[in-house]
Amino acid sequence: MATKSIPFSKEEIEKIIEKFPTPFHIYDEKAIRENARRFKKAFEWNEGFKEYFAIKATPNPYLMKILREEGFGIDCSSEAELELAKKVGMSGEEIMLTSNDTPASEFSAAKDLGAIINLDDISHIEYLEKNVGLPETICMRYNPGNLKKGNLIIGRPEEAKYGFTRDQIIEGYRILKNKGVKKFGIHTMVASNELDPDYFIETAEILFSLIAEVHEKAGVKISFANLGGGVGIPYKPEEKAVDLEYVSAGIQKLYKQKIAGNGLAPLKLFFELGRAITGPYGYLVAKVLHIKKTYKQFAGLDASMVNLMRPGMYGAYHHITVVGKESEPHNQKYDVTGSLCENNDKFAIDRMLPEVEPGDIVVIHDAGAHGHAMGFNYNGKLKSAELLLRENGEVVQIRRAETIEDYFATLDFSGLKDFEV
Ligand SMILES: *Cc1c(COP(=O)(O)O)cnc(C)c1O
């Protein structure tokens, strides 16, 4: 049976739990760094290659500091994310703002930081100019419409709310050139959690053709192409990770033909991956509170959708290891549940596991991206802590758990006494 491993033994995780009660997320620094290096190495043929970590996946400054040290930039899509970049000490072209339906305050915060602004719509050119002024460098997001199939999470491109049409983007470069913008980028993102490596090569091909067309029709030479995020991870043990070396080789071949071959080099390539950078290297650790047997068998955890909502929201598969019982027969069928008053609050449905008892430690895999970050406070549930397993084996807390005081921080009870009803 295909399985997944964890970077700590039962004894080690028990020791961590003595200090930091469950539930918590724990990230594996060594694995994150190795993965980052491998990704960068795969694209080292491209001068100026940069990955902008999509910070929404795991917005923790400690992780961002590690990734920055590995040469990554940051991809932001809100004011708070820009502020986080600033607090990590990032500025200028280390930061990219890829947002949509963008408020002026966000454009302004990005411009103050010298970030690369990636526009989502042709009307934003005028909006940006009027509200904050045009920067010297601008990127625009292309929506390929029916040129691209799309995939399950993000949907068909022509239905998606993102990006410019082909005609609009060419017009956009003309307008911006006339307004004195000096440096141009292009961006697209049409996949989410996609495991087919050819998908990304095809996306590059679409962008490279468009870059040639922009050069021809608008007289603009594009300096960088951001291929977006969306590289999937093998949530199921039998799935295969996207082979980044294969993707890189495919893109390199197209680069030679369509970019270098047409006098359009140099073109820097960027990505803004989130999931594929930290996803597999983060774990949600929880304990079994109750075993319940009715029409089905339920293993109730001390974690809930608040800690990881992907299974409840998308029906996503997350592998589950019952620590210390890895080699026992997986001959019991459970729904693994959280405690929200919401029947979707299940980490797994009809999952075959070893016999589980209250007190067992459960590790939910691939929770390192779009896990803790998507948490919410529904039902008065509090968000859990984030821990980092350092390369030397030490465990440090990189975000404390929320307290009841945090939950009530936005309410002022002092007015209640005089509040007439
Ligand atoms: C969400 C998002 C990403 C990151 O997506 P992953 O699936 O985590 O790689 C990158 N860019 C944009 C614009 C996004 O919205």
Coordinates of C-alpha atoms and ligand atoms in Angstrom, one line a residue:
M1 CA 0.0 0.0 0.0
A2 CA 1.3 3.4 -0.9
T3 CA 2.0 5.6 2.1
K4 CA 3.5 8.9 3.2
S5 CA 6.2 9.5 5.8
I6 CA 6.6 12.0 8.6
P7 CA 9.8 13.8 9.6
F8 CA 9.6 12.8 13.3
S9 CA 9.3 9.7 15.4
K10 CA 6.4 8.9 17.8
E11 CA 8.7 9.8 20.8
E12 CA 9.8 13.0 19.2
I13 CA 6.2 14.2 18.4
E14 CA 5.1 13.2 22.0
K15 CA 7.9 15.4 23.3
I16 CA 6.8 18.3 21.1
I17 CA 3.2 17.9 22.3
E18 CA 4.3 18.1 25.9
K19 CA 5.4 21.7 25.2
F20 CA 2.9 22.7 22.5
P21 CA -0.6 21.2 22.9
T22 CA -2.4 19.9 19.9
P23 CA -3.7 20.9 17.4
F24 CA -0.8 22.7 15.6
H25 CA 0.8 23.0 12.2
I26 CA 4.5 22.0 12.0
Y27 CA 6.7 22.8 9.0
D28 CA 9.9 21.0 8.1
E29 CA 12.6 23.6 7.4
K30 CA 15.1 21.2 5.9
A31 CA 12.6 19.8 3.4
I32 CA 11.4 23.3 2.4
R33 CA 15.0 24.5 1.8
E34 CA 15.9 21.4 -0.2
N35 CA 12.8 21.8 -2.3
A36 CA 13.5 25.5 -2.9
R37 CA 17.0 24.8 -4.0
R38 CA 15.9 22.1 -6.4
F39 CA 13.4 24.3 -8.0
K40 CA 15.9 27.1 -8.4
K41 CA 18.5 24.8 -9.9
A42 CA 16.0 23.4 -12.4
F43 CA 15.7 26.9 -13.9
E44 CA 19.2 28.1 -13.5
W45 CA 19.6 28.3 -17.3
N46 CA 17.3 31.4 -17.2
E47 CA 19.2 34.5 -16.1
G48 CA 17.1 36.4 -13.6
F49 CA 14.8 33.5 -12.9
K50 CA 12.8 34.1 -9.7
E51 CA 10.1 32.4 -7.7
Y52 CA 7.8 34.8 -5.9
F53 CA 6.3 32.7 -3.0
A54 CA 2.5 33.2 -3.0
I55 CA 2.4 34.3 0.6
K56 CA -1.3 33.7 0.9
A57 CA -0.5 29.9 1.0
T58 CA 1.4 30.2 4.3
P59 CA 1.6 33.8 5.5
N60 CA 4.2 33.4 8.2
P61 CA 7.2 35.8 8.3
Y62 CA 9.6 33.1 9.6
L63 CA 8.9 30.9 6.6
M64 CA 9.2 33.9 4.3
K65 CA 12.6 34.8 5.8
I66 CA 13.8 31.3 5.1
L67 CA 12.5 31.4 1.5
R68 CA 14.0 34.9 1.0
E69 CA 17.4 33.5 2.1
E70 CA 16.9 30.9 -0.6
G71 CA 16.5 33.7 -3.2
F72 CA 12.7 33.8 -3.4
G73 CA 10.6 36.9 -3.7
I74 CA 7.1 37.3 -2.4
D75 CA 3.8 37.4 -4.2
C76 CA 1.2 39.5 -2.4
S77 CA -2.5 40.2 -3.1
S78 CA -3.6 42.4 -0.2
E79 CA -2.4 45.2 2.0
A80 CA -1.7 43.0 4.9
E81 CA 0.4 40.7 2.8
L82 CA 2.4 43.7 1.5
E83 CA 2.8 44.8 5.2
L84 CA 4.1 41.3 6.0
A85 CA 6.7 41.6 3.1
K86 CA 7.7 45.0 4.5
K87 CA 8.1 43.5 8.0
V88 CA 10.4 40.8 6.6
G89 CA 12.5 43.6 5.2
M90 CA 11.5 43.1 1.6
S91 CA 11.2 45.8 -1.0
G92 CA 11.4 46.7 -4.7
E93 CA 11.4 43.9 -7.3
E94 CA 11.5 41.3 -4.5
I95 CA 7.7 41.9 -4.2
M96 CA 5.0 41.4 -6.8
L97 CA 1.4 42.5 -6.3
T98 CA -0.9 40.2 -8.1
S99 CA -4.4 41.2 -7.0
N100 CA -7.8 41.7 -8.5
D101 CA -10.7 44.1 -7.8
T102 CA -7.9 46.1 -6.2
P103 CA -8.5 49.1 -4.0
A104 CA -6.4 52.2 -4.5
S105 CA -4.8 51.8 -1.0
E106 CA -3.3 48.5 -2.1
F107 CA -1.8 49.9 -5.2
S108 CA -0.5 52.8 -3.2
A109 CA 1.1 50.5 -0.6
A110 CA 2.7 48.5 -3.4
K111 CA 4.0 51.5 -5.1
D112 CA 5.5 52.8 -1.8
L113 CA 7.4 49.6 -1.5
G114 CA 8.6 49.7 -5.1
A115 CA 6.8 46.4 -5.7
I116 CA 6.1 45.2 -9.2
I117 CA 2.4 45.9 -9.8
N118 CA 0.5 43.3 -11.9
L119 CA -2.7 44.7 -13.3
D120 CA -5.7 42.5 -13.6
D121 CA -7.8 44.6 -15.9
I122 CA -7.5 47.3 -18.6
S123 CA -9.6 49.7 -16.6
H124 CA -7.0 49.5 -13.8
I125 CA -4.5 51.5 -16.0
E126 CA -6.5 54.6 -15.6
Y127 CA -7.5 53.8 -12.0
L128 CA -3.8 53.4 -11.0
E129 CA -2.7 56.5 -12.9
K130 CA -5.4 58.6 -11.3
N131 CA -5.1 57.3 -7.8
V132 CA -1.4 56.7 -7.3
G133 CA 0.4 57.4 -10.5
L134 CA 2.1 55.0 -12.9
P135 CA 5.3 53.3 -11.8
E136 CA 8.2 52.7 -14.3
T137 CA 7.6 49.0 -14.4
I138 CA 4.2 47.3 -15.0
C139 CA 3.0 43.8 -15.5
M140 CA -0.4 42.7 -16.8
R141 CA -2.3 39.5 -16.3
Y142 CA -3.4 37.7 -19.4
N143 CA -6.5 35.5 -19.5
P144 CA -6.1 33.1 -22.5
G145 CA -9.9 32.4 -22.7
N146 CA -10.7 29.4 -24.7
L147 CA -7.0 28.8 -25.7
K148 CA -6.7 27.0 -22.5
K149 CA -8.8 24.2 -20.9
G150 CA -8.6 25.3 -17.3
N151 CA -8.9 22.9 -14.4
L152 CA -11.2 22.0 -11.6
I153 CA -10.4 24.5 -8.8
I154 CA -9.8 27.6 -10.9
G155 CA -12.4 26.7 -13.6
R156 CA -12.4 27.5 -17.3
P157 CA -10.4 30.7 -18.1
E158 CA -13.2 32.3 -20.1
E159 CA -15.4 32.0 -17.0
A160 CA -12.7 33.3 -14.6
K161 CA -12.8 36.8 -13.3
Y162 CA -9.1 37.3 -13.8
G163 CA -7.0 39.0 -16.4
F164 CA -7.1 40.9 -19.7
T165 CA -8.3 39.4 -23.0
R166 CA -5.7 39.2 -25.8
D167 CA -6.8 42.3 -27.6
Q168 CA -7.0 44.2 -24.3
I169 CA -3.5 43.3 -23.2
I170 CA -2.0 44.4 -26.5
E171 CA -3.9 47.6 -26.2
G172 CA -2.7 47.9 -22.6
Y173 CA 1.0 47.7 -23.6
R174 CA 0.4 50.5 -26.3
I175 CA -1.3 52.7 -23.8
L176 CA 1.3 52.2 -21.1
K177 CA 4.2 52.7 -23.5
N178 CA 2.6 56.1 -24.6
K179 CA 2.3 57.0 -21.0
G180 CA 6.0 56.5 -20.5
V181 CA 6.2 53.2 -18.7
K182 CA 9.7 51.8 -19.2
K183 CA 9.7 48.2 -18.3
F184 CA 7.0 45.5 -18.9
G185 CA 6.1 42.1 -17.7
I186 CA 3.4 39.6 -18.5
H187 CA 1.6 37.2 -16.3
T188 CA -0.9 34.4 -16.5
M189 CA -2.3 31.8 -14.1
V190 CA -4.8 29.4 -15.3
A191 CA -4.3 26.3 -13.1
S192 CA -4.6 25.4 -9.5
N193 CA -3.2 22.2 -8.0
E194 CA -2.4 20.9 -11.5
L195 CA -0.2 17.7 -11.6
D196 CA 0.2 17.5 -15.4
P197 CA 3.7 18.9 -16.2
D198 CA 2.8 19.5 -19.8
Y199 CA 0.2 22.0 -18.7
F200 CA 2.9 24.4 -17.6
I201 CA 4.9 24.0 -20.7
E202 CA 1.8 24.7 -22.8
T203 CA 1.1 27.8 -20.7
A204 CA 4.7 29.1 -21.4
E205 CA 4.1 28.5 -25.1
I206 CA 0.9 30.6 -25.0
L207 CA 2.7 33.4 -23.2
F208 CA 5.8 33.2 -25.5
S209 CA 3.6 33.6 -28.6
L210 CA 1.8 36.5 -27.1
I211 CA 5.1 38.2 -26.2
A212 CA 6.1 38.0 -29.9
E213 CA 2.7 39.4 -30.9
V214 CA 3.0 42.3 -28.4
H215 CA 6.4 43.1 -29.8
E216 CA 5.1 43.1 -33.3
K217 CA 1.8 45.0 -32.7
A218 CA 2.6 47.3 -29.8
G219 CA 6.4 47.7 -30.3
V220 CA 7.0 46.7 -26.7
K221 CA 9.7 44.4 -25.5
I222 CA 8.7 42.4 -22.5
S223 CA 11.3 41.9 -19.8
F224 CA 9.8 39.2 -17.7
A225 CA 7.1 36.5 -17.9
N226 CA 5.4 35.3 -14.7
L227 CA 4.0 31.8 -15.3
G228 CA 1.9 32.0 -12.1
G229 CA 1.3 29.4 -9.5
G230 CA -0.8 26.4 -9.5
V231 CA 1.7 23.6 -9.6
G232 CA 0.0 20.7 -7.8
I233 CA 1.3 18.4 -5.2
P234 CA 0.6 14.7 -4.8
Y235 CA -1.9 14.7 -2.0
K236 CA -2.7 11.0 -2.6
P237 CA 0.2 8.7 -1.9
E238 CA -0.1 7.1 -5.3
E239 CA 0.1 10.5 -7.2
K240 CA 3.3 11.8 -8.7
A241 CA 4.9 15.2 -8.0
V242 CA 5.3 17.5 -11.0
D243 CA 8.7 16.9 -12.4
L244 CA 10.1 20.5 -12.4
E245 CA 13.2 19.5 -14.3
Y246 CA 11.0 18.2 -17.1
V247 CA 8.9 21.4 -17.0
S248 CA 12.1 23.5 -17.1
A249 CA 13.5 21.5 -20.1
G250 CA 10.3 21.9 -22.0
I251 CA 10.1 25.6 -21.4
Q252 CA 13.8 26.0 -22.2
K253 CA 13.3 24.4 -25.6
L254 CA 10.4 26.8 -26.4
Y255 CA 12.5 29.7 -25.1
K256 CA 15.2 29.0 -27.6
Q257 CA 12.7 28.8 -30.5
K258 CA 10.2 31.5 -29.6
I259 CA 12.1 34.0 -27.5
A260 CA 15.8 33.8 -28.3
G261 CA 15.0 32.8 -31.9
N262 CA 12.9 35.9 -32.4
G263 CA 15.3 38.4 -30.9
L264 CA 13.2 38.7 -27.8
A265 CA 15.8 37.6 -25.3
P266 CA 16.6 38.2 -22.5
L267 CA 13.3 37.3 -20.9
K268 CA 13.3 36.6 -17.2
L269 CA 11.0 33.9 -16.1
F270 CA 9.1 34.1 -12.8
F271 CA 6.8 31.8 -11.0
E272 CA 4.5 32.5 -8.0
L273 CA 4.0 29.1 -6.6
G274 CA 2.6 28.6 -3.1
R275 CA 1.4 25.1 -2.7
A276 CA 4.4 23.3 -4.4
I277 CA 6.9 25.2 -2.2
T278 CA 5.6 24.5 1.3
G279 CA 2.5 22.3 0.9
P280 CA 4.1 18.8 1.4
Y281 CA 6.4 20.0 4.2
G282 CA 3.7 21.1 6.6
Y283 CA 1.6 18.8 8.9
L284 CA -1.4 19.3 11.0
V285 CA -0.9 17.4 14.2
A286 CA -4.0 16.6 16.2
K287 CA -5.3 14.1 18.9
V288 CA -8.3 11.9 18.8
L289 CA -10.8 13.0 21.4
H290 CA -13.7 10.6 20.8
I291 CA -14.6 7.5 18.9
K292 CA -18.2 7.4 18.1
K293 CA -20.1 4.5 16.6
T294 CA -23.6 5.1 15.1
Y295 CA -24.6 4.3 11.5
K296 CA -20.9 5.0 10.8
Q297 CA -17.7 5.0 12.7
F298 CA -16.3 8.5 13.6
A299 CA -12.9 9.5 14.9
G300 CA -13.4 13.0 16.4
L301 CA -10.2 15.1 16.5
D302 CA -9.3 18.2 18.6
A303 CA -8.8 20.0 15.3
S304 CA -11.5 21.1 12.9
M305 CA -12.1 22.8 9.5
V306 CA -10.7 25.9 11.2
N307 CA -7.2 24.3 11.0
L308 CA -7.6 22.9 7.6
M309 CA -10.7 23.5 5.4
R310 CA -9.7 21.9 2.1
P311 CA -11.3 18.6 2.8
G312 CA -14.6 20.2 4.0
M313 CA -14.6 22.9 1.3
Y314 CA -13.4 21.0 -1.8
G315 CA -13.7 17.4 -0.7
A316 CA -9.9 17.4 -1.0
Y317 CA -8.0 14.3 0.0
H318 CA -5.4 14.7 2.8
H319 CA -3.5 11.6 3.8
I320 CA -3.7 10.7 7.5
T321 CA -1.2 8.9 9.6
V322 CA -2.0 7.5 13.0
V323 CA 1.3 7.9 14.7
G324 CA 2.8 4.6 15.9
K325 CA 0.2 2.5 14.1
E326 CA 1.7 2.9 10.6
S327 CA 2.3 -0.8 10.2
E328 CA -0.9 -2.1 11.7
P329 CA -3.6 -3.4 9.3
H330 CA -5.7 -0.5 8.0
N331 CA -8.9 -2.5 8.3
Q332 CA -11.3 0.0 10.0
K333 CA -13.4 2.6 8.2
Y334 CA -13.7 6.0 9.7
D335 CA -15.1 9.4 9.0
V336 CA -12.4 11.6 10.6
T337 CA -14.2 14.7 12.0
G338 CA -13.8 18.1 13.6
S339 CA -16.1 19.7 16.1
L340 CA -17.9 22.4 14.1
C341 CA -21.6 22.3 14.0
E342 CA -21.3 21.8 10.3
N343 CA -21.5 18.3 8.8
N344 CA -18.9 19.2 6.2
D345 CA -16.3 19.4 9.0
K346 CA -14.6 16.1 8.1
F347 CA -11.0 15.6 7.3
A348 CA -11.8 12.3 5.6
I349 CA -14.8 10.2 4.8
D350 CA -14.8 6.4 4.7
R351 CA -11.0 6.4 5.3
M352 CA -9.4 3.0 6.0
L353 CA -7.2 3.4 9.1
P354 CA -5.8 1.1 11.8
E355 CA -8.1 0.8 14.9
V356 CA -8.0 4.3 16.5
E357 CA -8.4 5.1 20.2
P358 CA -8.9 8.4 22.1
G359 CA -5.5 9.9 22.7
D360 CA -4.0 8.7 19.5
I361 CA -1.9 11.3 17.7
V362 CA -3.0 11.9 14.1
V363 CA -0.9 13.6 11.5
I364 CA -2.7 15.1 8.5
H365 CA -0.3 15.5 5.6
D366 CA 0.3 18.2 3.0
A367 CA -1.1 21.0 5.3
G368 CA 1.9 23.3 4.6
A369 CA 0.0 25.5 2.1
H370 CA -3.6 26.8 2.1
G371 CA -3.9 25.1 5.5
H372 CA -3.6 27.3 8.6
A373 CA -3.9 30.3 6.2
M374 CA -7.5 29.5 5.3
G375 CA -8.6 29.3 8.9
F376 CA -11.5 31.1 10.3
N377 CA -13.3 31.6 13.6
Y378 CA -16.7 30.2 12.8
N379 CA -18.4 28.6 15.8
G380 CA -16.0 30.5 18.1
K381 CA -13.2 28.2 17.2
L382 CA -9.6 29.5 17.7
K383 CA -6.8 29.2 15.2
S384 CA -4.0 27.0 16.2
A385 CA -0.2 27.6 16.6
E386 CA 2.4 27.1 13.9
L387 CA 5.7 25.4 14.7
L388 CA 8.9 25.0 12.8
L389 CA 11.1 22.0 12.9
R390 CA 14.6 23.5 12.4
E391 CA 17.3 21.8 10.5
N392 CA 19.1 21.0 13.8
G393 CA 16.0 19.2 15.1
E394 CA 14.9 22.0 17.4
V395 CA 11.3 23.0 17.4
V396 CA 10.3 26.6 17.6
Q397 CA 6.9 28.3 17.7
I398 CA 6.5 30.7 14.8
R399 CA 2.9 31.7 15.6
R400 CA 1.1 31.3 18.9
A401 CA -2.4 29.8 19.1
E402 CA -5.2 32.3 19.3
T403 CA -6.8 32.8 22.8
I404 CA -10.3 33.6 23.9
E405 CA -9.1 37.2 24.3
D406 CA -8.1 37.3 20.6
Y407 CA -11.6 36.1 19.7
F408 CA -13.2 39.0 21.7
A409 CA -10.6 41.6 20.7
T410 CA -12.9 43.3 18.2
L411 CA -15.9 43.6 20.6
D412 CA -16.3 46.3 23.2
F413 CA -18.4 45.0 26.1
S414 CA -18.3 48.2 28.0
G415 CA -21.1 49.6 25.9
L416 CA -23.4 46.7 26.7
K417 CA -24.5 48.0 30.1
D418 CA -26.0 51.2 28.6
F419 CA -27.2 49.6 25.4
E420 CA -31.0 49.9 25.4
V421 CA -33.0 47.1 24.0
Ligands
LIG1 C1 -3.3 31.4 -5.3 C2 -2.4 32.1 -6.2 C3 -1.1 31.6 -6.4 C4 -0.5 30.4 -5.7 O1 -1.2 29.3 -6.0 P1 -0.6 27.8 -5.6 O2 -1.7 26.9 -6.1 O3 -0.4 27.8 -4.2 O4 0.6 27.7 -6.4 C5 -0.3 32.3 -7.3 N1 -0.7 33.4 -7.9 C6 -1.9 33.9 -7.8 C7 -2.4 35.0 -8.6 C8 -2.8 33.2 -7.0 O5 -4.1 33.7 -6.8

